[in-house]
PDB file of C-alpha atoms in Angstrom:
ATOM      1  CA  MET A  22     -58.733 -11.388  78.589  1.00 42.00           C
ATOM      2  CA  VAL A  23     -58.054 -12.776  81.353  1.00 44.00           C
ATOM      3  CA  CYS A  24     -56.342 -15.506  82.786  1.00 44.00           C
ATOM      4  CA  VAL A  25     -56.067 -17.244  86.233  1.00 43.00           C
ATOM      5  CA  VAL A  26     -53.320 -19.375  87.729  1.00 39.00           C
ATOM      6  CA  LYS A  27     -53.198 -20.784  90.124  1.00 43.00           C
ATOM      7  CA  ASP A  28     -50.144 -22.211  92.058  1.00 41.00           C
ATOM      8  CA  PRO A  29     -50.538 -22.703  96.128  1.00 36.00           C
ATOM      9  CA  THR A  30     -46.682 -23.079  96.568  1.00 37.00           C
ATOM     10  CA  LYS A  31     -46.866 -18.391  95.801  1.00 37.00           C
ATOM     11  CA  THR A  32     -48.906 -15.897  96.895  1.00 31.00           C
ATOM     12  CA  TRP A  33     -49.828 -13.896  93.349  1.00 30.00           C
ATOM     13  CA  GLU A  34     -51.090 -10.879  93.957  1.00 34.00           C
ATOM     14  CA  LYS A  35     -52.757  -8.680  91.061  1.00 34.00           C
ATOM     15  CA  ARG A  36     -51.166  -6.948  88.860  1.00 30.00           C
ATOM     16  CA  SER A  37     -51.891  -5.784  85.001  1.00 35.00           C
ATOM     17  CA  VAL A  38     -49.821  -7.308  81.845  1.00 34.00           C
ATOM     18  CA  PHE A  39     -50.058  -4.982  79.153  1.00 35.00           C
ATOM     19  CA  LEU A  40     -49.294  -7.237  75.041  1.00 31.00           C
ATOM     20  CA  ASN A  41     -49.592  -6.047  72.038  1.00 36.00           C
ATOM     21  CA  PHE A  42     -53.601  -6.621  72.816  1.00 37.00           C
ATOM     22  CA  ARG A  43     -54.639  -5.605  76.573  1.00 39.00           C
ATOM     23  CA  LEU A  44     -54.220  -8.546  78.682  1.00 39.00           C
ATOM     24  CA  HIS A  45     -55.339  -8.144  82.684  1.00 42.00           C
ATOM     25  CA  SER A  46     -53.813 -11.255  84.534  1.00 40.00           C
ATOM     26  CA  LEU A  47     -54.023 -11.899  88.128  1.00 37.00           C
ATOM     27  CA  TYR A  48     -50.011 -12.791  89.210  1.00 38.00           C
ATOM     28  CA  THR A  49     -47.055 -10.447  89.630  1.00 45.00           C
ATOM     29  CA  GLU A  50     -45.201 -12.905  87.736  1.00 54.00           C
ATOM     30  CA  PRO A  51     -45.924 -13.919  84.299  1.00 55.00           C
ATOM     31  CA  ASN A  52     -45.936 -17.415  83.243  1.00 57.00           C
ATOM     32  CA  PRO A  53     -44.402 -17.037  79.650  1.00 59.00           C
ATOM     33  CA  ALA A  54     -45.777 -21.099  78.575  1.00 57.00           C
ATOM     34  CA  ILE A  55     -48.703 -18.957  79.035  1.00 51.00           C
ATOM     35  CA  LEU A  56     -48.596 -15.711  77.678  1.00 46.00           C
ATOM     36  CA  ASN A  57     -46.984 -17.294  74.413  1.00 52.00           C
ATOM     37  CA  LYS A  58     -50.278 -18.718  73.840  1.00 48.00           C
ATOM     38  CA  ILE A  59     -52.298 -16.118  74.583  1.00 47.00           C
ATOM     39  CA  LYS A  60     -50.675 -13.035  72.334  1.00 46.00           C
ATOM     40  CA  PRO A  61     -51.776 -12.472  69.563  1.00 47.00           C
ATOM     41  CA  SER A  62     -49.306 -12.807  66.810  1.00 45.00           C
ATOM     42  CA  LYS A  63     -50.302  -9.809  65.092  1.00 56.00           C
ATOM     43  CA  SER A  64     -53.091  -6.938  65.023  1.00 59.00           C
ATOM     44  CA  HIS A  65     -56.259  -7.833  63.314  1.00 67.00           C
ATOM     45  CA  PRO A  66     -57.574  -5.162  61.197  1.00 66.00           C
ATOM     46  CA  SER A  67     -60.538  -6.674  62.600  1.00 69.00           C
ATOM     47  CA  ILE A  68     -60.240  -6.227  66.014  1.00 74.00           C
ATOM     48  CA  GLY A  69     -58.716  -2.652  65.999  1.00 72.00           C
ATOM     49  CA  SER A  70     -56.295  -0.999  63.278  1.00 79.00           C
ATOM     50  CA  HIS A  71     -55.463   2.144  65.725  1.00 83.00           C
ATOM     51  CA  THR A  72     -56.711   2.998  68.719  1.00 89.00           C
ATOM     52  CA  ALA A  73     -58.383   6.846  70.868  1.00 91.00           C
ATOM     53  CA  THR A  74     -58.275   6.915  74.357  1.00 93.00           C
ATOM     54  CA  MET A  75     -61.043   7.918  77.326  1.00 95.00           C
ATOM     55  CA  ASP A  76     -60.056   9.848  79.319  1.00 96.00           C
ATOM     56  CA  VAL A  77     -59.935   8.765  83.709  1.00 96.00           C
ATOM     57  CA  LYS A  78     -63.780  11.992  83.395  1.00 97.00           C
ATOM     58  CA  LYS A  79     -65.950   9.400  80.999  1.00 97.00           C
ATOM     59  CA  ARG A  80     -68.333  11.471  78.847  1.00 97.00           C
ATOM     60  CA  ILE A  81     -71.098   8.993  79.135  1.00 98.00           C
ATOM     61  CA  GLY A  82     -74.498   9.891  77.448  1.00 97.00           C
ATOM     62  CA  LEU A  83     -78.202   8.377  79.754  1.00 96.00           C
ATOM     63  CA  ILE A  84     -81.278   8.272  77.543  1.00 93.00           C
ATOM     64  CA  ALA A  85     -84.581   6.444  78.120  1.00 92.00           C
ATOM     65  CA  HIS A  86     -87.457   5.588  77.090  1.00 87.00           C
ATOM     66  CA  ASP A  87     -91.116   6.498  78.637  1.00 86.00           C
ATOM     67  CA  TYR A  88     -91.473   3.296  79.639  1.00 87.00           C
ATOM     68  CA  ARG A  89     -87.411   3.010  81.685  1.00 91.00           C
ATOM     69  CA  LYS A  90     -87.203   6.311  82.516  1.00 93.00           C
ATOM     70  CA  LEU A  91     -87.790   6.162  85.897  1.00 94.00           C
ATOM     71  CA  ASP A  92     -85.909   3.132  86.022  1.00 95.00           C
ATOM     72  CA  LEU A  93     -82.494   5.104  84.339  1.00 95.00           C
ATOM     73  CA  LEU A  94     -83.867   7.878  86.954  1.00 96.00           C
ATOM     74  CA  ASP A  95     -83.336   5.074  90.212  1.00 96.00           C
ATOM     75  CA  TRP A  96     -80.197   3.565  88.491  1.00 97.00           C
ATOM     76  CA  ALA A  97     -78.195   6.685  87.914  1.00 97.00           C
ATOM     77  CA  GLU A  98     -79.651   8.138  91.875  1.00 96.00           C
ATOM     78  CA  PHE A  99     -78.226   4.932  92.650  1.00 97.00           C
ATOM     79  CA  ASN A 100     -75.218   5.477  91.523  1.00 96.00           C
ATOM     80  CA  SER A 101     -74.296   9.938  91.393  1.00 96.00           C
ATOM     81  CA  ASP A 102     -71.356   9.199  93.914  1.00 96.00           C
ATOM     82  CA  ILE A 103     -70.104   7.475  90.374  1.00 96.00           C
ATOM     83  CA  LEU A 104     -71.640   9.606  87.662  1.00 97.00           C
ATOM     84  CA  LYS A 105     -70.580  13.456  89.294  1.00 96.00           C
ATOM     85  CA  LYS A 106     -66.566  11.816  88.864  1.00 96.00           C
ATOM     86  CA  HIS A 107     -68.137  12.034  85.387  1.00 97.00           C
ATOM     87  CA  LYS A 108     -69.454  14.262  81.923  1.00 97.00           C
ATOM     88  CA  LEU A 109     -72.699  13.533  81.674  1.00 97.00           C
ATOM     89  CA  TYR A 110     -74.881  14.089  78.581  1.00 97.00           C
ATOM     90  CA  GLY A 111     -78.953  13.277  77.431  1.00 95.00           C
ATOM     91  CA  THR A 112     -81.540  13.797  75.122  1.00 91.00           C
ATOM     92  CA  GLY A 113     -83.976  16.244  76.411  1.00 90.00           C
ATOM     93  CA  THR A 114     -85.963  15.076  78.664  1.00 91.00           C
ATOM     94  CA  THR A 115     -84.420  12.547  79.943  1.00 93.00           C
ATOM     95  CA  GLY A 116     -80.819  15.288  80.539  1.00 94.00           C
ATOM     96  CA  GLY A 117     -83.109  17.114  82.438  1.00 94.00           C
ATOM     97  CA  LEU A 118     -85.043  14.776  84.837  1.00 95.00           C
ATOM     98  CA  ILE A 119     -81.749  13.353  85.521  1.00 96.00           C
ATOM     99  CA  ALA A 120     -80.074  16.836  85.800  1.00 96.00           C
ATOM    100  CA  ASP A 121     -83.013  18.368  88.170  1.00 95.00           C
ATOM    101  CA  LYS A 122     -82.680  14.656  90.248  1.00 94.00           C
ATOM    102  CA  LEU A 123     -79.191  14.095  90.436  1.00 94.00           C
ATOM    103  CA  GLU A 124     -77.794  17.908  91.455  1.00 95.00           C
ATOM    104  CA  LEU A 125     -75.858  17.947  88.260  1.00 95.00           C
ATOM    105  CA  PRO A 126     -75.007  19.705  85.430  1.00 96.00           C
ATOM    106  CA  VAL A 127     -76.302  17.486  82.744  1.00 96.00           C
ATOM    107  CA  HIS A 128     -75.457  18.744  79.155  1.00 96.00           C
ATOM    108  CA  ARG A 129     -78.752  18.494  76.691  1.00 96.00           C
ATOM    109  CA  PHE A 130     -79.291  17.426  73.228  1.00 95.00           C
ATOM    110  CA  LYS A 131     -82.862  17.905  72.263  1.00 94.00           C
ATOM    111  CA  SER A 132     -85.539  14.956  72.543  1.00 89.00           C
ATOM    112  CA  GLY A 133     -84.875  11.769  70.827  1.00 84.00           C
ATOM    113  CA  PRO A 134     -88.054  11.968  68.463  1.00 84.00           C
ATOM    114  CA  LEU A 135     -86.987  15.103  67.033  1.00 88.00           C
ATOM    115  CA  GLY A 136     -83.065  14.126  66.183  1.00 89.00           C
ATOM    116  CA  GLY A 137     -81.119  13.761  70.216  1.00 89.00           C
ATOM    117  CA  ASP A 138     -80.649  10.360  69.158  1.00 89.00           C
ATOM    118  CA  LEU A 139     -79.476  11.591  65.873  1.00 92.00           C
ATOM    119  CA  GLN A 140     -76.873  13.944  67.750  1.00 95.00           C
ATOM    120  CA  ILE A 141     -76.088  11.699  70.872  1.00 94.00           C
ATOM    121  CA  GLY A 142     -74.224   8.761  67.974  1.00 94.00           C
ATOM    122  CA  ALA A 143     -72.964  12.072  65.957  1.00 96.00           C
ATOM    123  CA  ALA A 144     -71.284  12.749  69.643  1.00 96.00           C
ATOM    124  CA  ILE A 145     -69.910   9.383  69.184  1.00 96.00           C
ATOM    125  CA  ALA A 146     -68.814   9.666  66.044  1.00 95.00           C
ATOM    126  CA  GLU A 147     -67.288  12.526  66.676  1.00 95.00           C
ATOM    127  CA  GLY A 148     -64.788  11.096  69.495  1.00 95.00           C
ATOM    128  CA  LYS A 149     -66.948  13.111  72.254  1.00 96.00           C
ATOM    129  CA  LEU A 150     -68.629  10.263  74.064  1.00 97.00           C
ATOM    130  CA  ASP A 151     -66.970   7.658  75.680  1.00 97.00           C
ATOM    131  CA  LEU A 152     -69.962   5.244  77.029  1.00 97.00           C
ATOM    132  CA  LEU A 153     -73.377   4.819  76.658  1.00 97.00           C
ATOM    133  CA  ILE A 154     -76.788   4.096  79.056  1.00 97.00           C
ATOM    134  CA  PHE A 155     -79.508   3.313  76.071  1.00 94.00           C
ATOM    135  CA  PHE A 156     -83.024   1.654  78.414  1.00 94.00           C
ATOM    136  CA  TRP A 157     -84.875   1.549  75.717  1.00 85.00           C
ATOM    137  CA  ASP A 158     -88.134   0.253  76.330  1.00 79.00           C
ATOM    138  CA  PRO A 159     -88.371  -3.464  74.341  1.00 79.00           C
ATOM    139  CA  LEU A 160     -92.392  -3.526  73.956  1.00 75.00           C
ATOM    140  CA  GLN A 161     -92.802  -0.469  72.458  1.00 76.00           C
ATOM    141  CA  ALA A 162     -92.281   0.760  69.088  1.00 75.00           C
ATOM    142  CA  GLN A 163     -91.066   4.342  68.724  1.00 76.00           C
ATOM    143  CA  PRO A 164     -91.586   6.636  65.631  1.00 70.00           C
ATOM    144  CA  HIS A 165     -87.928   7.436  65.766  1.00 77.00           C
ATOM    145  CA  ASP A 166     -86.512   3.470  65.429  1.00 77.00           C
ATOM    146  CA  VAL A 167     -84.356   4.019  62.366  1.00 86.00           C
ATOM    147  CA  ASP A 168     -83.030   6.696  64.939  1.00 84.00           C
ATOM    148  CA  VAL A 169     -82.446   4.650  67.444  1.00 85.00           C
ATOM    149  CA  LYS A 170     -80.637   1.922  65.502  1.00 90.00           C
ATOM    150  CA  ALA A 171     -78.694   4.263  64.087  1.00 91.00           C
ATOM    151  CA  LEU A 172     -77.347   5.284  67.141  1.00 92.00           C
ATOM    152  CA  LEU A 173     -76.726   1.927  68.783  1.00 93.00           C
ATOM    153  CA  ARG A 174     -74.892   1.096  65.111  1.00 94.00           C
ATOM    154  CA  MET A 175     -72.663   3.846  66.392  1.00 95.00           C
ATOM    155  CA  ALA A 176     -71.706   2.678  69.570  1.00 95.00           C
ATOM    156  CA  ILE A 177     -70.819  -0.471  67.790  1.00 93.00           C
ATOM    157  CA  VAL A 178     -69.024   1.184  65.411  1.00 93.00           C
ATOM    158  CA  TYR A 179     -66.876   3.802  67.099  1.00 94.00           C
ATOM    159  CA  ASN A 180     -66.720   0.322  69.906  1.00 94.00           C
ATOM    160  CA  ILE A 181     -67.797   2.382  72.868  1.00 96.00           C
ATOM    161  CA  PRO A 182     -68.893   1.412  76.230  1.00 97.00           C
ATOM    162  CA  LEU A 183     -73.131   0.358  75.930  1.00 97.00           C
ATOM    163  CA  ALA A 184     -75.614  -0.813  78.605  1.00 96.00           C
ATOM    164  CA  CYS A 185     -78.972  -1.848  77.357  1.00 94.00           C
ATOM    165  CA  ASP A 186     -80.571  -2.127  80.696  1.00 94.00           C
ATOM    166  CA  ARG A 187     -79.968  -1.732  84.605  1.00 95.00           C
ATOM    167  CA  SER A 188     -77.545  -5.171  85.196  1.00 96.00           C
ATOM    168  CA  SER A 189     -75.329  -4.449  81.657  1.00 96.00           C
ATOM    169  CA  ALA A 190     -74.997  -0.348  83.150  1.00 97.00           C
ATOM    170  CA  ASP A 191     -74.663  -2.440  86.929  1.00 97.00           C
ATOM    171  CA  PHE A 192     -71.963  -4.147  85.613  1.00 97.00           C
ATOM    172  CA  LEU A 193     -70.556  -1.137  82.834  1.00 96.00           C
ATOM    173  CA  ILE A 194     -70.488   1.793  86.312  1.00 96.00           C
ATOM    174  CA  THR A 195     -68.402  -0.325  88.525  1.00 96.00           C
ATOM    175  CA  SER A 196     -65.821  -1.889  86.094  1.00 96.00           C
ATOM    176  CA  PRO A 197     -62.490  -0.815  87.691  1.00 95.00           C
ATOM    177  CA  LEU A 198     -62.177   1.100  84.095  1.00 95.00           C
ATOM    178  CA  MET A 199     -64.207   3.600  84.714  1.00 96.00           C
ATOM    179  CA  ASP A 200     -61.355   4.817  86.957  1.00 94.00           C
ATOM    180  CA  GLU A 201     -58.201   5.288  84.412  1.00 95.00           C
ATOM    181  CA  LYS A 202     -57.425   5.706  80.840  1.00 95.00           C
ATOM    182  CA  TYR A 203     -58.165   3.729  78.737  1.00 94.00           C
ATOM    183  CA  GLU A 204     -57.255   3.457  75.020  1.00 93.00           C
ATOM    184  CA  ARG A 205     -60.096   1.748  73.339  1.00 92.00           C
ATOM    185  CA  PHE A 206     -59.444  -0.159  69.884  1.00 89.00           C
ATOM    186  CA  LEU A 207     -61.110   1.436  66.882  1.00 89.00           C
ATOM    187  CA  VAL A 208     -61.421   0.020  63.404  1.00 86.00           C
ATOM    188  CA  ASP A 209     -60.721   0.841  60.270  1.00 82.00           C
ATOM    189  CA  TYR A 210     -63.402   0.366  58.001  1.00 81.00           C
ATOM    190  CA  GLY A 211     -62.755   2.198  55.042  1.00 77.00           C
ATOM    191  CA  GLU A 212     -60.550  -0.897  53.910  1.00 72.00           C
ATOM    192  CA  ARG A 213     -63.502  -3.129  53.989  1.00 72.00           C
ATOM    193  CA  LEU A 214     -65.982  -1.014  52.494  1.00 76.00           C
ATOM    194  CA  LYS A 215     -63.335  -0.533  49.801  1.00 75.00           C
ATOM    195  CA  GLU A 216     -63.971  -4.937  49.026  1.00 72.00           C
ATOM    196  CA  ASP A 217     -67.575  -4.409  49.646  1.00 70.00           C
ATOM    197  CA  GLY A 218     -67.792  -2.310  46.559  1.00 70.00           C
ATOM    198  CA  GLU A 219     -65.691  -4.636  44.404  1.00 64.00           C
ATOM    199  CA  GLN A 220     -67.912  -7.532  44.822  1.00 60.00           C
TER     200      GLN A 220
END
């Protein structure tokens, strides 16, 4: 949530204000009347029951389907100065192409259809990946579509930043949060699963 306060009588500078939730405000002297309106009274379990810390050096998963590989390679080359600051992971062919093109180390999982998407999903579940750039093909069915769906589901369940197209990847990779530690909210789905099982 971002609050913008415009006051012609004062010059405001950027400053982050931390409340129960991570709120970024754009002024140095917070207006209590405004903050009281936006400050959550209590963390609801569906928002987050605990957090996981993402370090300054992010662990980035890079995946692309066949018809999107050139697009991902071009994007990665354009953003190589940013990517080289982080740890890179990729599925089989895509990981190899990025490693060769950027001359950067890329931890390679198996090819997507041979279990690579599932391996990356498992890495997300185990807290070993912080962010996923996945250029998937919207026009062609994949033999491992169920794995693709499972991978995207894991990214949502564990609330990691996810970009599935170039514009989203541009916004994500250029975020100022890429250069700092970040507390990612995690939801404990245990209670919900328990309630659903009782219904």
